[in-house]
Coordinates of C-alpha atoms in Angstrom, one line a residue:
M981 CA -10.1 140.7 56.3
N982 CA -13.6 139.1 55.0
R983 CA -14.3 140.8 51.6
I984 CA -17.8 141.6 53.2
D985 CA -16.3 143.2 56.0
A986 CA -14.1 145.0 53.8
A987 CA -17.1 146.1 51.5
F988 CA -19.4 147.3 54.1
A989 CA -16.5 149.4 55.5
R990 CA -15.7 150.8 52.0
L991 CA -19.6 151.6 51.6
R992 CA -19.8 153.5 55.2
E993 CA -16.7 156.0 54.2
R994 CA -18.8 156.8 51.5
G995 CA -22.1 157.0 53.1
E996 CA -23.6 154.3 50.9
T997 CA -25.7 151.5 51.1
A998 CA -25.3 147.6 49.7
L999 CA -26.7 146.6 46.6
M1000 CA -27.0 143.1 46.8
P1001 CA -28.1 141.2 43.7
F1002 CA -29.2 137.3 43.6
V1003 CA -28.8 135.2 41.2
T1004 CA -29.7 131.6 39.9
I1005 CA -26.7 130.3 39.2
G1006 CA -26.6 127.8 36.0
D1007 CA -29.7 129.6 34.3
P1008 CA -29.6 129.4 31.0
D1009 CA -26.5 127.8 31.7
L1010 CA -22.8 128.2 33.6
E1011 CA -21.0 130.4 30.9
T1012 CA -23.9 132.7 30.8
S1013 CA -24.1 132.4 34.4
L1014 CA -20.3 133.9 34.0
E1015 CA -21.2 136.5 32.5
I1016 CA -24.4 138.3 34.1
I1017 CA -21.6 137.8 37.1
E1018 CA -19.2 140.2 35.0
C1019 CA -22.0 142.3 34.3
L1020 CA -23.6 142.8 37.2
A1021 CA -20.3 143.8 38.8
K1022 CA -19.9 146.5 35.8
A1023 CA -23.2 147.6 36.7
G1024 CA -22.3 148.7 40.4
A1025 CA -23.5 145.5 42.0
D1026 CA -21.8 145.5 45.5
M1027 CA -21.8 142.1 46.4
I1028 CA -23.4 138.6 44.5
E1029 CA -25.4 136.3 45.8
L1030 CA -24.7 133.1 43.9
G1031 CA -28.3 130.9 44.2
V1032 CA -27.5 127.1 44.2
P1033 CA -30.4 125.3 42.1
Y1034 CA -32.7 123.4 44.3
S1035 CA -35.7 121.0 43.0
D1036 CA -37.7 121.9 46.7
P1037 CA -37.0 125.8 47.0
L1038 CA -39.8 126.1 50.0
A1039 CA -38.6 129.9 50.0
D1040 CA -39.0 131.0 46.6
G1041 CA -41.6 132.4 44.3
P1042 CA -42.5 131.1 41.0
V1043 CA -40.1 132.9 39.7
I1044 CA -37.0 131.7 41.4
Q1045 CA -37.9 128.4 40.7
R1046 CA -38.3 128.2 37.5
A1047 CA -34.8 129.6 37.1
S1048 CA -33.8 126.6 39.3
E1049 CA -35.7 124.3 37.2
R1050 CA -33.9 125.7 34.1
A1051 CA -30.6 125.4 35.7
L1052 CA -31.6 121.5 37.2
R1053 CA -32.1 120.6 33.6
N1054 CA -28.3 121.5 33.0
Q1055 CA -27.6 119.1 36.0
V1056 CA -26.0 122.1 37.7
R1057 CA -24.6 121.0 41.5
I1058 CA -23.7 122.7 44.1
T1059 CA -20.0 122.0 43.6
D1060 CA -20.7 123.6 39.9
V1061 CA -21.8 126.8 41.6
I1062 CA -18.7 126.9 43.5
Q1063 CA -16.5 126.5 41.1
L1064 CA -17.9 129.6 39.0
A1065 CA -16.7 132.1 41.8
K1066 CA -13.1 131.4 40.8
Q1067 CA -14.1 131.5 37.3
A1068 CA -15.5 135.4 37.9
R1069 CA -12.5 135.6 40.1
D1070 CA -10.1 134.7 37.2
R1071 CA -12.3 137.3 35.0
G1072 CA -11.8 140.4 37.3
V1073 CA -14.4 140.2 39.6
E1074 CA -13.4 141.4 42.7
I1075 CA -16.7 141.9 44.8
P1076 CA -18.2 139.8 47.9
F1077 CA -19.4 136.5 47.0
I1078 CA -21.8 134.6 49.4
L1079 CA -23.3 131.5 48.8
F1080 CA -27.5 130.6 49.2
S1081 CA -28.1 126.9 49.6
Y1082 CA -30.8 125.2 51.2
Y1083 CA -29.1 122.6 53.7
N1084 CA -29.5 119.4 51.8
P1085 CA -27.1 120.0 49.5
V1086 CA -24.5 121.2 51.8
L1087 CA -25.0 118.3 53.7
Q1088 CA -24.8 115.6 51.0
L1089 CA -21.5 117.4 50.1
G1090 CA -20.8 117.4 54.2
P1091 CA -20.6 120.4 56.2
E1092 CA -16.6 120.8 56.2
T1093 CA -16.0 120.0 52.4
F1094 CA -18.2 122.6 51.7
V1095 CA -16.6 125.0 53.7
K1096 CA -13.3 124.5 52.8
L1097 CA -14.6 124.6 49.1
L1098 CA -16.2 127.7 49.4
V1099 CA -13.0 129.0 51.1
E1100 CA -10.5 127.4 48.2
H1101 CA -12.8 129.7 45.8
D1102 CA -13.0 132.9 47.4
I1103 CA -16.7 132.7 48.3
S1104 CA -16.9 135.3 51.9
G1105 CA -20.1 133.9 53.5
M1106 CA -23.3 131.6 53.0
I1107 CA -26.5 132.1 53.4
I1108 CA -29.0 128.7 54.4
P1109 CA -32.3 129.6 54.8
D1110 CA -34.0 126.6 56.0
L1111 CA -31.0 125.9 58.8
P1112 CA -32.3 127.5 61.9
I1113 CA -30.3 129.2 64.3
E1114 CA -30.8 126.4 67.0
E1115 CA -29.6 123.7 64.8
D1116 CA -26.5 125.8 63.1
E1117 CA -23.2 124.8 65.9
E1118 CA -21.8 122.8 63.4
M1119 CA -21.7 125.4 60.6
K1120 CA -21.2 128.1 62.8
A1121 CA -18.0 126.7 64.2
L1122 CA -16.6 125.3 60.7
A1123 CA -17.1 129.1 59.6
A1124 CA -15.9 130.6 62.2
A1125 CA -12.7 128.5 62.1
H1126 CA -12.0 129.5 58.4
E1127 CA -13.2 133.1 58.6
L1128 CA -16.8 132.8 56.7
H1129 CA -19.4 134.3 57.9
L1130 CA -22.8 132.2 58.3
I1131 CA -25.8 135.2 57.5
P1132 CA -28.7 134.5 59.4
L1133 CA -32.3 135.8 58.6
A1134 CA -34.6 137.4 60.6
A1135 CA -38.0 137.7 59.9
P1136 CA -41.1 139.8 61.1
T1137 CA -42.5 136.4 63.6
S1138 CA -39.0 136.4 64.8
E1139 CA -39.9 138.8 67.7
Q1140 CA -38.1 136.6 70.8
R1141 CA -36.0 135.2 69.0
I1142 CA -34.3 138.6 67.1
A1143 CA -32.0 139.2 70.0
K1144 CA -30.6 135.5 69.7
I1145 CA -30.2 135.9 66.1
A1146 CA -28.3 139.7 66.5
G1147 CA -26.4 137.9 69.4
R1148 CA -24.7 135.5 66.5
A1149 CA -24.7 136.9 63.3
S1150 CA -21.7 137.3 61.2
G1151 CA -21.2 140.0 58.1
F1152 CA -24.6 140.8 58.4
I1153 CA -28.5 140.1 59.4
Y1154 CA -30.8 139.4 56.2
C1155 CA -34.1 140.7 57.2
V1156 CA -37.1 139.3 55.2
S1157 CA -39.6 142.0 54.4
S1158 CA -42.3 140.1 54.1
L1159 CA -43.6 137.2 54.9
G1160 CA -44.2 134.3 52.5
V1161 CA -42.0 133.4 49.6
T1162 CA -39.6 135.4 47.2
G1163 CA -41.4 137.5 44.8
E1164 CA -41.8 141.5 43.7
R1165 CA -43.7 143.3 45.8
S1166 CA -46.1 146.4 45.1
Q1167 CA -46.2 147.7 48.5
F1168 CA -45.2 146.5 51.9
S1169 CA -46.7 146.6 55.1
E1170 CA -45.8 149.9 57.6
E1171 CA -44.9 147.1 60.4
V1172 CA -41.4 146.3 58.2
D1173 CA -39.6 149.7 59.4
R1174 CA -40.0 148.7 63.3
F1175 CA -39.4 145.4 62.4
I1176 CA -35.7 146.5 60.8
E1177 CA -35.2 149.0 63.5
T1178 CA -35.6 146.6 65.9
V1179 CA -33.3 144.2 64.5
R1180 CA -30.7 147.4 64.1
A1181 CA -31.1 148.0 68.2
A1182 CA -30.3 144.5 68.8
S1183 CA -27.4 143.8 66.3
R1184 CA -23.7 144.6 66.0
V1185 CA -23.0 143.7 62.3
P1186 CA -24.7 145.6 59.3
V1187 CA -28.4 145.1 58.6
C1188 CA -29.9 144.3 55.2
V1189 CA -33.3 143.8 53.5
G1190 CA -34.8 141.8 51.2
F1191 CA -37.7 139.7 49.7
G1192 CA -39.9 141.5 47.6
I1193 CA -37.8 144.3 46.5
S1194 CA -37.7 145.4 42.5
S1195 CA -37.5 149.1 41.8
R1196 CA -34.9 152.3 42.3
E1197 CA -37.8 153.6 44.6
Q1198 CA -38.0 150.5 46.7
V1199 CA -33.9 150.4 46.7
E1200 CA -34.1 153.8 47.7
R1201 CA -37.0 153.3 50.3
F1202 CA -35.4 150.3 52.3
S1203 CA -31.5 152.8 52.0
K1204 CA -32.9 154.6 54.5
V1205 CA -33.5 152.1 56.9
S1206 CA -30.7 149.6 56.4
D1207 CA -26.9 149.2 55.2
G1208 CA -28.3 147.1 52.2
V1209 CA -30.6 146.0 50.1
I1210 CA -31.0 142.6 48.3
V1211 CA -32.8 142.2 44.8
G1212 CA -33.5 138.5 43.3
S1213 CA -37.2 138.0 41.7
A1214 CA -36.9 140.6 39.6
I1215 CA -33.4 140.9 38.8
V1216 CA -34.1 136.7 37.8
R1217 CA -37.3 137.6 36.0
K1218 CA -34.7 140.3 34.1
I1219 CA -32.7 137.5 33.1
E1220 CA -35.9 135.2 32.3
E1221 CA -37.1 137.6 29.3
A1222 CA -33.8 138.1 28.2
L1223 CA -33.5 134.4 27.4
P1224 CA -34.2 134.9 23.6
L1225 CA -31.3 137.2 23.3
L1226 CA -29.0 135.5 25.4
Q1227 CA -29.4 132.1 23.4
D1228 CA -28.6 133.9 20.1
A1229 CA -25.3 135.2 19.9
Q1230 CA -26.1 137.8 17.5
T1231 CA -27.8 139.3 19.9
R1232 CA -25.8 138.0 23.6
K1233 CA -24.6 140.9 24.3
Q1234 CA -27.9 143.1 24.1
G1235 CA -29.6 140.9 26.4
L1236 CA -26.5 141.1 29.0
L1237 CA -26.6 145.0 28.3
Q1238 CA -30.2 145.1 29.4
I1239 CA -29.8 142.9 32.3
G1240 CA -26.6 145.5 33.6
Q1241 CA -29.2 148.5 32.8
F1242 CA -31.7 147.0 35.2
V1243 CA -29.8 146.3 38.0
A1244 CA -27.5 149.7 37.1
Q1245 CA -30.8 151.8 37.5
L1246 CA -31.5 149.8 40.8
K1247 CA -28.3 151.6 42.1
G1248 CA -29.1 154.5 41.2
Q1249 CA -26.1 154.4 38.0
H1250 CA -26.2 154.7 34.1
L1251 CA -25.1 152.0 31.7
E1252 CA -23.9 152.9 28.7
T1253 CA -22.0 149.8 27.5
L1254 CA -20.4 146.5 28.8
G1255 CA -17.5 147.2 27.3
E1256 CA -15.3 144.6 25.7

């Protein structure tokens, strides 16, 4: 069974929703990203989105743009991100990985090569935000042939397309909570609940919510109406704030612990230490 399906099945049995952090891989460098992934798993993350740094991230706000710039200065490529997933497995991380990439890096690699690499490196799904469902036929067929999930996005403006998105969805549907680019929000439109309800009514796969979620209160709010909550910019910002600690060998563990404690708090847990 695909790791994403198994994770949602376990969460359903426990009556829980998924917490799904997003991190930009290579920010500030690949080894630190690897340690951050281990840290997020220990902190209670149920799945992790591995963000591929990209020079023109249309859907991302300034926090993730700065993270991409830092990673790109280290010349981090899509293949580095994919290889990191296998390295995390070798260190004992068992939760599902979802690759988040714009389409151009995928196209340059070649869709068939890309999908084969995901399988070889134990990545369970992919999100390609600038690949609309009307143009995803090749990628969807390749994903299905390798038992991978191509996870679609649905936005409040999707309206008539919601039924079509839901009908083709695999893994889960990523509901965008609000219009605009990624970034923390202090409040959300009341219309977002009606939008999520519409998607849930049309969907046969789990429905998760992301964009702008940054606190335990907001995670609890969206956990009542969805199967999972995705937190990106708030975690990437926490990594950015911890950079001075992460880049000093004497304080590196303290920086990782701060990131882990933030994610544990989002999950409603407490994290004292990262252990050895």
